[in-house]
């Protein structure tokens, strides 16, 4: 599975290394967190903000999407970003499309 967070990472609002650590801490294997071992590897692909999750056992993409949403909520980014499946096994973080003036984000 690949999670593409290059768009928010280039705007400096999404920390890819913190997200990678979050996945390492939270992914459950055999109903236990921190039990990744050799069955699941998590790594950053290049410097453009992509994270690759390689699973050698059965692993659900919906679980990865759930954990991504949980991380966004924890970082208070859930109001601006969403997780979209672009193809099988590939998830992308995109900004919500704002119809009115996009420059008013700095008001708060």
Tab-separated table of C-alpha atoms in Angstrom:
chain	number	residue	atom	x	y	z
A	1	UNK	CA	0.000	0.000	0.000
A	2	UNK	CA	1.140	3.545	-0.697
A	3	UNK	CA	-0.040	6.698	1.066
A	4	UNK	CA	0.732	9.818	-0.943
A	5	UNK	CA	0.916	12.908	1.268
A	6	UNK	CA	3.073	15.001	-1.056
A	7	UNK	CA	0.560	17.824	-1.536
A	8	UNK	CA	0.082	18.699	2.173
A	9	UNK	CA	3.741	17.911	2.932
A	10	UNK	CA	4.895	20.434	0.326
A	11	UNK	CA	2.724	23.076	2.041
A	12	UNK	CA	4.467	22.232	5.353
A	13	UNK	CA	1.263	21.362	7.236
A	14	UNK	CA	1.771	17.578	7.324
A	15	UNK	CA	4.733	15.897	9.033
A	16	UNK	CA	5.460	12.684	7.140
A	17	UNK	CA	8.004	11.346	9.633
A	18	UNK	CA	5.551	11.808	12.531
A	19	UNK	CA	2.912	9.959	10.502
A	20	UNK	CA	5.350	7.115	9.833
A	21	UNK	CA	6.075	6.844	13.575
A	22	UNK	CA	2.327	6.914	14.302
A	23	UNK	CA	1.770	3.978	11.923
A	24	UNK	CA	4.650	2.050	13.520
A	25	UNK	CA	3.103	2.581	16.946
A	26	UNK	CA	-0.546	1.951	16.087
A	27	UNK	CA	-0.728	-0.866	13.496
A	28	UNK	CA	-1.956	-4.032	15.149
A	29	UNK	CA	-0.658	-7.482	14.241
A	30	UNK	CA	-2.356	-10.405	16.010
A	31	UNK	CA	-4.420	-7.912	18.067
A	32	UNK	CA	-1.312	-6.301	19.597
A	33	UNK	CA	0.199	-2.910	18.797
A	34	UNK	CA	3.945	-2.638	18.311
A	35	UNK	CA	4.068	-6.227	17.051
A	36	UNK	CA	5.108	-5.524	13.441
A	37	UNK	CA	8.169	-7.759	13.255
A	38	UNK	CA	9.002	-8.900	9.729
A	39	UNK	CA	5.363	-9.131	8.609
A	40	UNK	CA	4.833	-5.396	7.977
A	41	UNK	CA	7.419	-2.837	6.879
A	42	UNK	CA	6.736	0.909	6.840
A	43	UNK	CA	9.098	3.229	4.993
A	44	UNK	CA	9.223	6.630	3.329
A	45	UNK	CA	9.652	6.623	-0.430
A	46	UNK	CA	11.948	9.466	-1.460
A	47	UNK	CA	11.568	12.938	-0.022
A	48	UNK	CA	8.295	13.863	-1.714
A	49	UNK	CA	6.034	12.648	1.105
A	50	UNK	CA	5.062	9.098	0.176
A	51	UNK	CA	4.827	6.284	2.705
A	52	UNK	CA	4.915	2.662	1.627
A	53	UNK	CA	3.426	-0.103	3.766
A	54	UNK	CA	4.467	-3.600	2.728
A	55	UNK	CA	2.480	-6.404	4.355
A	56	UNK	CA	3.462	-10.065	4.075
A	57	UNK	CA	0.239	-11.170	5.746
A	58	UNK	CA	-3.382	-10.288	5.083
A	59	UNK	CA	-3.780	-6.541	5.631
A	60	UNK	CA	-6.760	-4.295	4.973
A	61	UNK	CA	-6.461	-1.017	3.122
A	62	UNK	CA	-9.508	0.231	5.009
A	63	UNK	CA	-7.542	-0.192	8.256
A	64	UNK	CA	-4.777	1.982	6.817
A	65	UNK	CA	-7.348	4.604	5.793
A	66	UNK	CA	-8.847	4.456	9.307
A	67	UNK	CA	-5.443	5.043	10.926
A	68	UNK	CA	-4.721	7.919	8.534
A	69	UNK	CA	-8.016	9.590	9.472
A	70	UNK	CA	-7.207	9.040	13.156
A	71	UNK	CA	-3.822	10.747	12.714
A	72	UNK	CA	-5.416	13.688	10.885
A	73	UNK	CA	-7.944	14.121	13.692
A	74	UNK	CA	-5.175	13.994	16.304
A	75	UNK	CA	-3.213	16.687	14.435
A	76	UNK	CA	-6.421	18.748	13.925
A	77	UNK	CA	-6.080	18.535	10.146
A	78	UNK	CA	-9.261	16.530	9.520
A	79	UNK	CA	-11.185	19.702	8.605
A	80	UNK	CA	-8.856	20.482	5.691
A	81	UNK	CA	-7.610	17.108	4.433
A	82	UNK	CA	-9.328	13.959	3.259
A	83	UNK	CA	-8.127	10.485	2.327
A	84	UNK	CA	-8.965	9.420	-1.236
A	85	UNK	CA	-8.244	6.090	-2.904
A	86	UNK	CA	-6.805	6.888	-6.322
A	87	UNK	CA	-6.250	3.280	-7.391
A	88	UNK	CA	-6.073	-0.132	-5.791
A	89	UNK	CA	-3.628	0.020	-2.902
A	90	UNK	CA	-2.897	3.740	-3.309
A	91	UNK	CA	-4.313	6.400	-0.986
A	92	UNK	CA	-3.793	10.123	-1.379
A	93	UNK	CA	-4.276	13.025	1.033
A	94	UNK	CA	-6.095	15.880	-0.681
A	95	UNK	CA	-7.368	19.243	0.409
A	96	UNK	CA	-11.105	19.826	0.465
A	97	UNK	CA	-12.193	21.970	-2.457
A	98	UNK	CA	-13.151	25.369	-1.092
A	99	UNK	CA	-15.449	27.328	-3.397
A	100	UNK	CA	-15.106	30.758	-1.790
A	101	UNK	CA	-11.898	32.716	-1.137
A	102	UNK	CA	-9.075	30.342	-0.180
A	103	UNK	CA	-6.893	33.063	1.314
A	104	UNK	CA	-9.025	33.355	4.461
A	105	UNK	CA	-7.378	30.366	6.161
A	106	UNK	CA	-5.180	32.727	8.176
A	107	UNK	CA	-8.112	34.345	9.995
A	108	UNK	CA	-8.203	31.780	12.779
